[in-house]
Coordinates of C-alpha atoms in Angstrom, one line a residue:
Chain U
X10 CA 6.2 -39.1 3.3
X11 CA 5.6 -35.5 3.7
X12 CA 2.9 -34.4 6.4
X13 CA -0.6 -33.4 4.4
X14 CA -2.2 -30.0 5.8
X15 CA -5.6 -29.2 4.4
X16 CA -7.7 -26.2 5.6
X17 CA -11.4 -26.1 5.0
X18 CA -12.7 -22.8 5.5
X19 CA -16.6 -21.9 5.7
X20 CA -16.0 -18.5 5.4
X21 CA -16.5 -17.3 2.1
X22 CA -16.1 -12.7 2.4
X23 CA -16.0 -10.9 -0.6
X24 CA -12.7 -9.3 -1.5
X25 CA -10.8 -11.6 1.1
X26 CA -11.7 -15.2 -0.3
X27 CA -10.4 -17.6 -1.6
X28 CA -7.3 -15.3 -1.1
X29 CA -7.2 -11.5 -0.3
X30 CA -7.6 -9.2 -3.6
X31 CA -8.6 -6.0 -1.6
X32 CA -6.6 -3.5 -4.1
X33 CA -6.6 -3.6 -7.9
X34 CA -5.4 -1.2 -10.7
X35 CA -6.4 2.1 -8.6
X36 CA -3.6 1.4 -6.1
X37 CA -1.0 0.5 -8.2
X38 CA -1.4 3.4 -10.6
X39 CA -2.0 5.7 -7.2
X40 CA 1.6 4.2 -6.3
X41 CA 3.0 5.0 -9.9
X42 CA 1.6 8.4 -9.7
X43 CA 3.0 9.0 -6.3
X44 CA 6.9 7.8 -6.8
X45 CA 6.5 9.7 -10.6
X46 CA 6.0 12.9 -8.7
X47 CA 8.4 12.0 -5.9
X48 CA 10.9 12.4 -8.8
X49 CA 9.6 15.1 -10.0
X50 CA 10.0 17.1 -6.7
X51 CA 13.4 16.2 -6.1
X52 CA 15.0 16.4 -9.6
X53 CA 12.7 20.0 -9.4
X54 CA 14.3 21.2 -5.8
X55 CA 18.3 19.9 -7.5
X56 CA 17.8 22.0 -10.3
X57 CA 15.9 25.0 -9.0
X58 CA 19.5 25.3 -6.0
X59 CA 21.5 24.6 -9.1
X60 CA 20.2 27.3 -11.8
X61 CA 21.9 30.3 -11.8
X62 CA 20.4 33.6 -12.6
X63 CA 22.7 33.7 -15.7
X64 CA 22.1 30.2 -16.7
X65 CA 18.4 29.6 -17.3
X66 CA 18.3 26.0 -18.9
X67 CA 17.0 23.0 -17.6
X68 CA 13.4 24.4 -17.1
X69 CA 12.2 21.1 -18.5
X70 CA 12.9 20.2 -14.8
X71 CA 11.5 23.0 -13.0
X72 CA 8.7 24.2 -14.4
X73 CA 7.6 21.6 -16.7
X74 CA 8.4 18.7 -14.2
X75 CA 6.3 20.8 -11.4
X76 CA 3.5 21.0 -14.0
X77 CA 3.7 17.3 -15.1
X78 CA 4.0 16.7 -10.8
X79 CA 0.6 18.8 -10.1
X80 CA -1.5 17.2 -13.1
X81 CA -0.1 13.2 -11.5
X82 CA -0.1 14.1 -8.1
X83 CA -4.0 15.3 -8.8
X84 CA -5.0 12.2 -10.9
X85 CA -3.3 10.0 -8.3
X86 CA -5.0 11.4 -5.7
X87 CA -8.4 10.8 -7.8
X88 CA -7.8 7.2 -8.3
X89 CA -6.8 6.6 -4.4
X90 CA -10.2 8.0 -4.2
X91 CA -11.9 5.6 -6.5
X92 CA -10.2 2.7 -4.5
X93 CA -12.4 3.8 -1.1
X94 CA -15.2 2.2 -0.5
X95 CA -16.9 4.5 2.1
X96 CA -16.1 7.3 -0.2
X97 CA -18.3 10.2 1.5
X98 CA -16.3 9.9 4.6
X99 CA -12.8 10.7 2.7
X100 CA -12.5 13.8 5.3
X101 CA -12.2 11.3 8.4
X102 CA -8.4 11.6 6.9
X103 CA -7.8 15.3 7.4
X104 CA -9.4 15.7 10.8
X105 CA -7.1 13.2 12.8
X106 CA -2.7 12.4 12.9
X107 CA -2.6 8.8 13.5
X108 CA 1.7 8.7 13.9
X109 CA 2.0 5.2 13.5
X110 CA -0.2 4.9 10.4
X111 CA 1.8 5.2 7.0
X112 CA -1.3 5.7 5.3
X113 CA -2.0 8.6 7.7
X114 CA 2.0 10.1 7.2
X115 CA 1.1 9.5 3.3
X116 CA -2.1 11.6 3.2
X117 CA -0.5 14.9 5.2
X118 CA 2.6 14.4 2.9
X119 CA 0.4 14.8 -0.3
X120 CA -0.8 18.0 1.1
X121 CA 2.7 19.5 1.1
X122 CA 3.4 18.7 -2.4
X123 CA 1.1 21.1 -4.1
X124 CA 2.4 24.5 -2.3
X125 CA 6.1 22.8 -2.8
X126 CA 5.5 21.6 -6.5
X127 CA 3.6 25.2 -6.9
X128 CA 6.6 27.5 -5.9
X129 CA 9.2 25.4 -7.6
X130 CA 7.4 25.8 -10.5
X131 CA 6.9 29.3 -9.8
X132 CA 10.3 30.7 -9.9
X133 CA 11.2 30.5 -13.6
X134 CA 7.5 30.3 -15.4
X135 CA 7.7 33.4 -16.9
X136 CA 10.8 32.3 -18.6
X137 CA 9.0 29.0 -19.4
X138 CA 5.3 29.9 -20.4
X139 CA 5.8 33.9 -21.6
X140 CA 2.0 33.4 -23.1
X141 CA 1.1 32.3 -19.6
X142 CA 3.1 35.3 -18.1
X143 CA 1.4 37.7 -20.3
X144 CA -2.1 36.8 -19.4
X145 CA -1.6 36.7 -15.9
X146 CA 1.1 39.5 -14.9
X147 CA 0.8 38.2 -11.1
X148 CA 2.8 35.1 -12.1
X149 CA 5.8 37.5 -12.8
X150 CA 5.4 39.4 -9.7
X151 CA 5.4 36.0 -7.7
X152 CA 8.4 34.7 -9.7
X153 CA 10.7 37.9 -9.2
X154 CA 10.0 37.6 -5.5
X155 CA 11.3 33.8 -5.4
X156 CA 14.0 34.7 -7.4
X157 CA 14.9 38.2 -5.8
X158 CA 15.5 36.3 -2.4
X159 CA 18.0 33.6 -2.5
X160 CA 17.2 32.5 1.0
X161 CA 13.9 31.5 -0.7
X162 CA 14.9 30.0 -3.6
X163 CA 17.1 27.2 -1.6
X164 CA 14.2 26.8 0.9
X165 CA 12.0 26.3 -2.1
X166 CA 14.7 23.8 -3.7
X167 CA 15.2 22.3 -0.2
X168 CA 11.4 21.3 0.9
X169 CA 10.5 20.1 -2.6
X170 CA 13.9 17.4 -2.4
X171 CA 12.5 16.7 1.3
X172 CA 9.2 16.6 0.6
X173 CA 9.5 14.4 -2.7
X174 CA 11.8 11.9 -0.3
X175 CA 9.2 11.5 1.9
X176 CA 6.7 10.9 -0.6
X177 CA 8.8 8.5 -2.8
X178 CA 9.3 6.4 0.7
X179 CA 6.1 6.8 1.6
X180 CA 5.1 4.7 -1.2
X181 CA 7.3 2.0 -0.6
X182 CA 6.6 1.9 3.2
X183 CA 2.9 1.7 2.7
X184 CA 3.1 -1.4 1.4
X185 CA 6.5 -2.7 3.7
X186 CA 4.9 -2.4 7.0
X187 CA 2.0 -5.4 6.3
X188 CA 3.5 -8.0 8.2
X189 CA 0.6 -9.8 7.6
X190 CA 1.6 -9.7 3.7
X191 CA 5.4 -11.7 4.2
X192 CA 5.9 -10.0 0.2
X193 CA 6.0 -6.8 0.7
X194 CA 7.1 -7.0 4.8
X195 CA 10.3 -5.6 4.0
X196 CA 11.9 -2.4 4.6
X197 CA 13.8 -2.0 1.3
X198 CA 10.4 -1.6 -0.5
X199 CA 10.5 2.2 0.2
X200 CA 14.3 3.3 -1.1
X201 CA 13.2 0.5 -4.1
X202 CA 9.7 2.6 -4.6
X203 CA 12.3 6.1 -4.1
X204 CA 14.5 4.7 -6.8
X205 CA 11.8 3.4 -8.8
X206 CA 10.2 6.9 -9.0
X207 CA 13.6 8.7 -9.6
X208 CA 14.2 6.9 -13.0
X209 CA 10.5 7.1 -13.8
X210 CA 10.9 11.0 -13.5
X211 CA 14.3 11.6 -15.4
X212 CA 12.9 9.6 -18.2
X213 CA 9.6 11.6 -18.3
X214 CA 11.7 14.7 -18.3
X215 CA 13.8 12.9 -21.1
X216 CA 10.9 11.8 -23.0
X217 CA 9.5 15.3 -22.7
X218 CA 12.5 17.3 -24.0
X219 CA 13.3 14.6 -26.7
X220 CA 9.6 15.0 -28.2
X221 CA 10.2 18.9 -27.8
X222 CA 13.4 19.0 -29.4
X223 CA 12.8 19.1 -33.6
X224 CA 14.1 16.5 -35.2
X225 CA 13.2 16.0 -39.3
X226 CA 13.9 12.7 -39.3
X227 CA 11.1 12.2 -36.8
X228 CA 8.2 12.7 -36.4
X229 CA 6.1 8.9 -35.9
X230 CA 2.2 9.7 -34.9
X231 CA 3.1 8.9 -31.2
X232 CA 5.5 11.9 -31.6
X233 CA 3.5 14.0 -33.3
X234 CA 0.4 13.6 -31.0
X235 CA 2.8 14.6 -27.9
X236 CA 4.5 16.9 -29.6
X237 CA 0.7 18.4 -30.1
X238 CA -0.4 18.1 -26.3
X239 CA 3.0 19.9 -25.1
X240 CA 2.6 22.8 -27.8
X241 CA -0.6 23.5 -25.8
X242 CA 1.6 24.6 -22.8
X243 CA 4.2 26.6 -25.3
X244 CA 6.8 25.7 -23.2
X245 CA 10.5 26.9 -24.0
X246 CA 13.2 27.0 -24.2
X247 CA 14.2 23.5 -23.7
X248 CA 18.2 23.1 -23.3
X249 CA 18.9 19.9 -25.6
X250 CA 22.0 19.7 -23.5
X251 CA 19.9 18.2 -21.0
X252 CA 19.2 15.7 -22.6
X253 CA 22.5 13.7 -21.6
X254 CA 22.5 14.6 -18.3
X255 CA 18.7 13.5 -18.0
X256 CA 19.7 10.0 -19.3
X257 CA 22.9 9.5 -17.2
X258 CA 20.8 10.2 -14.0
X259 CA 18.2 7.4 -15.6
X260 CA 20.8 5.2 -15.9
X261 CA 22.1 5.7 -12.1
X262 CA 19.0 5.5 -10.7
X263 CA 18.1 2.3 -12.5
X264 CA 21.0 0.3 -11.5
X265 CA 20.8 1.1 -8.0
X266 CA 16.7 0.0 -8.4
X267 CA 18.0 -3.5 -9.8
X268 CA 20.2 -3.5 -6.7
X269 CA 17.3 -3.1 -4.2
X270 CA 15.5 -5.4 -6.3
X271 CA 18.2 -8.1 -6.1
X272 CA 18.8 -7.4 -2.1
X273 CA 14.7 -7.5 -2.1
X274 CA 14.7 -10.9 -3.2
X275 CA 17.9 -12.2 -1.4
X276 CA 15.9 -10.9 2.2
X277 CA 12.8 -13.0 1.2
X278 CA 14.5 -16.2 -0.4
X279 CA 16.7 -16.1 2.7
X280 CA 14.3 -15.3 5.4
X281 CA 11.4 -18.0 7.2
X282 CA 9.6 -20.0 5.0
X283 CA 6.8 -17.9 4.8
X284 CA 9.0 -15.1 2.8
X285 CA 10.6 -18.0 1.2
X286 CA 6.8 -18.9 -0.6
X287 CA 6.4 -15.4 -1.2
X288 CA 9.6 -14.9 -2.9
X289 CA 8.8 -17.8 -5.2
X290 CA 5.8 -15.8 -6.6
X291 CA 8.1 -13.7 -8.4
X292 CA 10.6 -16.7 -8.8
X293 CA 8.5 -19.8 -10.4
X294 CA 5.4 -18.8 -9.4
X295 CA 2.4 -17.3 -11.4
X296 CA 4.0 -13.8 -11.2
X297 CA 7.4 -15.0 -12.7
X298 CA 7.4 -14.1 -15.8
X299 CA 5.6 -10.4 -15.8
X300 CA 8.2 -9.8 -13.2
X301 CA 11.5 -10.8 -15.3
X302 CA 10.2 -9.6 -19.3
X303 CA 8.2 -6.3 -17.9
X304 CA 9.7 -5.0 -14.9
X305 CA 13.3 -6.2 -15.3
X306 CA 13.7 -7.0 -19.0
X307 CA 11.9 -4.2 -20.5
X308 CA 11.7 -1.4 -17.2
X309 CA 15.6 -1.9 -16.6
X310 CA 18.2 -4.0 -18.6
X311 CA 17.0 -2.5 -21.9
X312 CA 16.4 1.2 -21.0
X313 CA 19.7 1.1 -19.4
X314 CA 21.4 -0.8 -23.1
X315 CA 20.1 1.8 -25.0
X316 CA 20.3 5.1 -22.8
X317 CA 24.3 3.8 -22.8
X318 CA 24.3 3.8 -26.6
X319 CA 22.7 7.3 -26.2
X320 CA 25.4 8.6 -24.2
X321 CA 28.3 6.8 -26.1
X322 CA 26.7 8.6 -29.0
X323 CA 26.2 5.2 -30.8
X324 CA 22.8 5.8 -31.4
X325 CA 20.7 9.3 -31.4
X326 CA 18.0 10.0 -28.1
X327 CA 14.7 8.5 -28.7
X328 CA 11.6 8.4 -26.6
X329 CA 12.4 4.4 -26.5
X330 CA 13.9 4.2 -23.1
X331 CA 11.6 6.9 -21.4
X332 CA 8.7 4.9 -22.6
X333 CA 9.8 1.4 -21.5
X334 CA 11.2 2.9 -17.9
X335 CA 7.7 4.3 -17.4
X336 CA 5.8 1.2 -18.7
X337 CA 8.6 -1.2 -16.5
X338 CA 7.9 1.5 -13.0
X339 CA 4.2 0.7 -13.5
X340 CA 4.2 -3.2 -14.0
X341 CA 6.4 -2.7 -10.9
X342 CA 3.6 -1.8 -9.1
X343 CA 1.2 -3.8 -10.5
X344 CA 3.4 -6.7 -9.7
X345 CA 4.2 -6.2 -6.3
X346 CA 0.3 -4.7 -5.2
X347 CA -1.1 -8.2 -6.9
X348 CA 1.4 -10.7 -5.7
X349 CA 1.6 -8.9 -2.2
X350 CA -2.1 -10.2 -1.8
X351 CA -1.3 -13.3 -2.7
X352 CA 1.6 -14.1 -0.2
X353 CA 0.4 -15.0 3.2
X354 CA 1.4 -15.9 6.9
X355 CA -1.0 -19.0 6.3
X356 CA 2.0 -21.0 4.7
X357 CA 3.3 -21.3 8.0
X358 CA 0.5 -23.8 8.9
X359 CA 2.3 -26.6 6.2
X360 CA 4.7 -26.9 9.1
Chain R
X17 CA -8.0 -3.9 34.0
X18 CA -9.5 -6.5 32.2
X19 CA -8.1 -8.6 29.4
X20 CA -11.5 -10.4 27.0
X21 CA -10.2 -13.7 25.9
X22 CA -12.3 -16.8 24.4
X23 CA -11.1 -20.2 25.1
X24 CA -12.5 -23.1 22.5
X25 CA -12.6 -26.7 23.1
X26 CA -11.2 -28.5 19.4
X27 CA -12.1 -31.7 21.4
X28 CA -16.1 -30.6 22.0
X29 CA -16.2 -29.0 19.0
X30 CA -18.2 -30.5 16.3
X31 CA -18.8 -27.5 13.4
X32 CA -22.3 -27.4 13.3
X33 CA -22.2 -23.6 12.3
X34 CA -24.7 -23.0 15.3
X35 CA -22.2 -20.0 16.5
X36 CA -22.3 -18.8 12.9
X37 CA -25.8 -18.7 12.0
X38 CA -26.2 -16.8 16.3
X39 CA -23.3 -14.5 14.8
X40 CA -25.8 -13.3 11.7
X41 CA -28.7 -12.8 13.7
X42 CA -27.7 -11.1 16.4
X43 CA -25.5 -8.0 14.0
X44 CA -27.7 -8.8 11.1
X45 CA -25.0 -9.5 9.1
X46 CA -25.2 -9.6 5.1
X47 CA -26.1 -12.3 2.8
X48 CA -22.7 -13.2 1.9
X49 CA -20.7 -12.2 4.4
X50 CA -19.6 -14.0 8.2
X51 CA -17.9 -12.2 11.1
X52 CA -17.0 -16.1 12.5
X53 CA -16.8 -19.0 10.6
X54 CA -15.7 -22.7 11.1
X55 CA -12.0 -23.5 10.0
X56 CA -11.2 -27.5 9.8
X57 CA -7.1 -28.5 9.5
X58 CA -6.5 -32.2 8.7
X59 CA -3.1 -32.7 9.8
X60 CA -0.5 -35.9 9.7
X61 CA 0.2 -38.6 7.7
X62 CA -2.1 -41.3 7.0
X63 CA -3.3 -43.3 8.5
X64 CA -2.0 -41.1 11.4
X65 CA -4.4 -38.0 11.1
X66 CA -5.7 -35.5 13.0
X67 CA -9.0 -33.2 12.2
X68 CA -9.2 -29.9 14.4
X69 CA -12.5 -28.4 14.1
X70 CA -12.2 -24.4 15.0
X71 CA -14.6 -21.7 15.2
X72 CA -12.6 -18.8 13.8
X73 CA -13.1 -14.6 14.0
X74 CA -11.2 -11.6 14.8
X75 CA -8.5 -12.6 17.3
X76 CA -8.7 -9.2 19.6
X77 CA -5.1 -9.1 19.7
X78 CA -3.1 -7.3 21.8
X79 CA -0.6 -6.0 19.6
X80 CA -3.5 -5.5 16.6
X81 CA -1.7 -4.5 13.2
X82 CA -5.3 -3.1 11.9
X83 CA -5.2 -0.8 14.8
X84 CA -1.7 0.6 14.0
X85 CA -2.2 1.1 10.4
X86 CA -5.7 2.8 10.2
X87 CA -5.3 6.1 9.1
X88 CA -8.1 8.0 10.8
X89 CA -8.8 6.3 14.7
X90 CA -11.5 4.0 12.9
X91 CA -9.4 1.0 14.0
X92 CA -9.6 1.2 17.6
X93 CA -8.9 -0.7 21.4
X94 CA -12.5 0.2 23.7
X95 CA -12.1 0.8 26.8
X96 CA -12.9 -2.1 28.1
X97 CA -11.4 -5.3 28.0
X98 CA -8.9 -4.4 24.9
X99 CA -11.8 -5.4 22.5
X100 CA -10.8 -4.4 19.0
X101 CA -13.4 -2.4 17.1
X102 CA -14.6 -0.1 14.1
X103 CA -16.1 3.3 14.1
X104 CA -18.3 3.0 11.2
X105 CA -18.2 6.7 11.1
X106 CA -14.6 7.3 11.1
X107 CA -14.0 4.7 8.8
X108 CA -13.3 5.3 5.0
X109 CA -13.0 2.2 3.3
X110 CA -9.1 2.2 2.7
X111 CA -8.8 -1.4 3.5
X112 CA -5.4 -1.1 5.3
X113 CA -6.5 -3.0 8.2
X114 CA -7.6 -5.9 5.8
X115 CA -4.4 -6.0 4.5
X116 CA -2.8 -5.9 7.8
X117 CA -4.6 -8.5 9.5
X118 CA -2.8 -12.2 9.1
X119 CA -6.1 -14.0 9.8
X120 CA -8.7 -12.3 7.2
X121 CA -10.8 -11.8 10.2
X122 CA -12.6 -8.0 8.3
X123 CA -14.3 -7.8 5.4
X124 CA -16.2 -4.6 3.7
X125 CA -19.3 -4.7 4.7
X126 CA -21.8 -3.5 1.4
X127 CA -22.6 0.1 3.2
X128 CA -18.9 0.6 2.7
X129 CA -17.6 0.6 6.1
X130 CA -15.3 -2.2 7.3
X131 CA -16.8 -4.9 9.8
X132 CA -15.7 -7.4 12.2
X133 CA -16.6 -9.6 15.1
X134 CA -17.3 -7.0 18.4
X135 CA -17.1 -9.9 20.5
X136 CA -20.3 -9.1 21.3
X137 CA -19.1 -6.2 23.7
X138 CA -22.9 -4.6 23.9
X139 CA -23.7 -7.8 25.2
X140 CA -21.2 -8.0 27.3
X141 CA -21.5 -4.9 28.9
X142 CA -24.9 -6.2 30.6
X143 CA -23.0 -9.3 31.6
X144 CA -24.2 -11.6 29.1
X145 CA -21.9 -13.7 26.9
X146 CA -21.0 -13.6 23.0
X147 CA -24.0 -14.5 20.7
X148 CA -21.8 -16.9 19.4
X149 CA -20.7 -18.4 23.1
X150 CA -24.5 -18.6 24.2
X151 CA -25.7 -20.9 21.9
X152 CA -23.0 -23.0 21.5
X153 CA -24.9 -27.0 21.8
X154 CA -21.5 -28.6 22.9
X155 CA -20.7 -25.7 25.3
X156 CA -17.4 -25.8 23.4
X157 CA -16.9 -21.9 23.7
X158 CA -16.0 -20.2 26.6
X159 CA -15.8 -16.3 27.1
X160 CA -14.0 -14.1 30.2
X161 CA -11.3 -11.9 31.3
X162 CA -7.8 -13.5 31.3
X163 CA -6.4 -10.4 33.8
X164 CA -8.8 -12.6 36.5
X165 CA -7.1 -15.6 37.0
X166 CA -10.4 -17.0 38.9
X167 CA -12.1 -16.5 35.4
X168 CA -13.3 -19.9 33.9
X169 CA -10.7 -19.2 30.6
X170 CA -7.6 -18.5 32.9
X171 CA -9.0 -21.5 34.5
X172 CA -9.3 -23.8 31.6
X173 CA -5.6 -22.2 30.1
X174 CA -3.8 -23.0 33.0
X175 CA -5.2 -27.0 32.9
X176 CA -5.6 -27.7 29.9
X177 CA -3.1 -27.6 26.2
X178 CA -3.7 -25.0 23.9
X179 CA -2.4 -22.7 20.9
X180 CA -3.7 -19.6 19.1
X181 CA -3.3 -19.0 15.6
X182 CA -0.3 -17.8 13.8
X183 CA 1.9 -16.6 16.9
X184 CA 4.8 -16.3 14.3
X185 CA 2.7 -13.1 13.1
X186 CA 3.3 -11.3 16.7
X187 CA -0.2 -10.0 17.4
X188 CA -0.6 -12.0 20.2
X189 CA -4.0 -13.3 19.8
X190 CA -6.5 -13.3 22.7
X191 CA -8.5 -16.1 21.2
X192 CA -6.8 -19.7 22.5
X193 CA -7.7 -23.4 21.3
X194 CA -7.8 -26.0 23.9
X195 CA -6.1 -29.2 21.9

């Protein structure tokens, strides 16, 4: 007969009874947000090195991608905010360094994404937004000075991949160094979370030129309204060749995120028994099935089918796969923030 | 150096909340809300059970998680006695530390700010005990400085069983249960 264990707690604290929900929606979106613009920055710094003067495409990645970065980086920034509950004293974060808090690391990161995500985007704007250029002749005197010195145009390049690493870790890590939390005490949470925000970013960047690109055959409502909000910007030209490249990076990153996530759950099913209860969250537990039809079925396996048929040419780009990879990165989140809570050291008292 | 530790007595123990209610009076703690609490484990197979009664908090520890993660200093170690406390003022409501702490021992308090057992350090600093320690009926509580080994709890630790709670988390908690 197996030993009983029951625990009868008084205590009864809002927000940590009968089991800790501390962080909602605000945190996973903030964590969305956060590994979307990681991608951003570092598809951004790749192609800003990799343009040539005489080759000019690709500014759907570095000047609409550093646009897309600011607005996300800004709203995730606002709904971190919401998620405080001593609000007012939001400063506290900017007057101190605390070196072995990730939250700490996080918030001086975020403040070297602007100026990065600002002088990537910079460089080829004028190309990009001419209407933009015209109103503000400033923009083209900034632009020709990035691109008159090539010293600057790597450095720009360079601190924007750095920077967007960083970030896209930082994510991961927030939530990897709870030991107290067995779920999300592991280290490959921040290259998973890096990954994660890679693929979210090519297939924003996909979705964005595939919406841009006409196509008669087209246009559903969904298209049409997006097509509407990125006509706003007049943004062009957008190289349809990038399309395919776009894609095969999407599908790169997203098999290496099903690897982390496969090595994720192999350190937790094989680990103490604790990580072992946690694991089964996501494998028979209440969590189960969000985890295998949104963030694997839907956020992986079928983006990467059809973004395959894309590039076999079996079927034409759609915004399918940008769309499901998005809505798959952000039920990541959701996932891992709520079941995280869940899993707890307390387990190891059924000994 | 000193090292505060609290050493309770499972077999004096009887959870009649007295040590709670001396805990809300003395910080005015919120409706709602308890900085200690009592904890009872039923253990075993029947008919060969055991009931431990435990008056739970914060655990001090010396290797505090909430200390290490708090982004602005909020989180901190005083001075004296490695007591583990929160700058209302510094703090900004991220609830990191509540996340990082194994034994729920912090809660929000409803002005925003996260709060926790003090082990009643203003008391102690004018050599009384804990709130909580004082009024205990069964004088099942016992509070002192473990770096002393004359102290009472180094005493009791040395002579008598004991375990904290969750060791396997590595915080190494400075509050012990005599068994």
């Amino acid at each position: 007969m197996m030993p009983l264990t029951e625990l009868t707690v008084s205590r009864h604290n809002p927000l940590v009874d009968p089991s800790l929900h501390i962080w909602g929606w605000q945190i996973a979106v903030y964590l969305f947000l956060g590994g979307l613009v990681a991608g951003l920055m570092i598809i951004a710094g790749v192609r800003l090195i990799a343009i040539r003067p005489s080759q000019r495409e690709a500014l759907v990645c570095c000047t609409i991608g550093p646009i897309v970065g600011l607005t996300g980086l800004s709203l995730g920034m606002f709904t971190l905010f919401l998620d405080l509950s001593h609000k007012l004293h939001v400063w506290r974060l900017y007057t101190t360094f605390q070196i072995t808090s990730p939250m700490s690391w996080g918030s001086w990161i975020l403040l070297l994404v602007y100026p990065a995500l600002v002088a990537n985007g910079l460089a080829h704007l004028p190309e990009a937004i001419p209407a933009l250029a015209r109103r503000f002749p400033v923009i083209v005197t900034w632009s020709d000075f990035i691109l008159a010195r090539e010293w600057l145009v790597v450095a720009i390049g360079l601190s924007n991949m750095l920077v967007g690493i960083a970030l896209g870790i930082y994510t991961g890590i927030l939530l990897g160094t709870f030991g107290a939390r067995p779920l999300w005490n592991s280290a490959i949470l921040g290259p998973l979370f890096l990954l994660s925000g890679l693929s979210i970013a090519a297939a924003t960047l996909h979705g964005i030129l595939i919406i841009h690109t006409p196509d008669d055959e087209r246009p559903t409502f969904a298209d049409f309204l997006l097509s509407s909000l990125t006509k706003l910007i007049e943004a062009h030209p957008l190289d349809p060749k990038v399309g395919p490249v776009l894609a095969g990076a999407d599908n790169s990153f997203l098999t290496i995120e099903a690897a982390l996530l496969i090595l994720f759950l192999i350190g937790n099913t094989t680990s103490t028994s604790v990580h072992q209860q946690a694991a089964s969250l996501l494998l028979g537990g209440p969590y189960t099935a969000i985890f295998w039809v949104f963030v694997i079925g839907m956020g992986i396996v079928i983006p990467l089918i059809l973004q395959s048929l894309e590039l076999a040419n079996r079927i034409r780009h759609t915004l399918a796969p940008s769309i499901f990879v998005i809505l798959g990165g952000l039920a990541l989140r959701f996932v891992l923030v709520y079941a995280g809570q869940q899993s707890h050291w307390l387990e190891a008292l059924n000994r | 150096m000193s090292r505060f530790a609290m050493v309770i007595d499972t077999r004096r123990c009887v959870g009649c909340n007295d040590c709670v209610v001396a805990c809300k009076t003395e910080h005015g703690v919120p409706l709602g809300y308890s900085r200690d609490w009592i904890t009872e484990e039923l253990h075993g197979v029947f008919p060969d059970v055991r009931l431990e009664i435990r008056s739970e908090r914060c655990n001090h520890c010396e290797n505090p998680p909430c200390v290490s993660c708090c982004p602005t200093g909020a989180s901190h170690i005083h001075d004296r006695g490695g007591v583990v406390l929160v700058d209302h003022e510094k703090c900004i409501g991220c609830k990191a530390c509540l996340a990082a702490c194994p034994y729920n021992a912090r809660f929000v308090h409803p002005d925003g700010y996260v709060d926790k057992c003090t082990f009643c350090i203003h008391r102690v600093e004018n050599g009384l005990d804990p709130a909580c320690v004082s009024v205990c009926p069964t004088h099942c509580m016992h509070f002192g400085d473990l770096d002393d080994e004359n102290s009472e709890v180094s005493r009791l630790l040395a002579s008598r069983p004991y375990h904290s709670l969750i060791p396997e988390a590595g915080t190494k908690p400075c509050i012990f249960y005599l068994t």
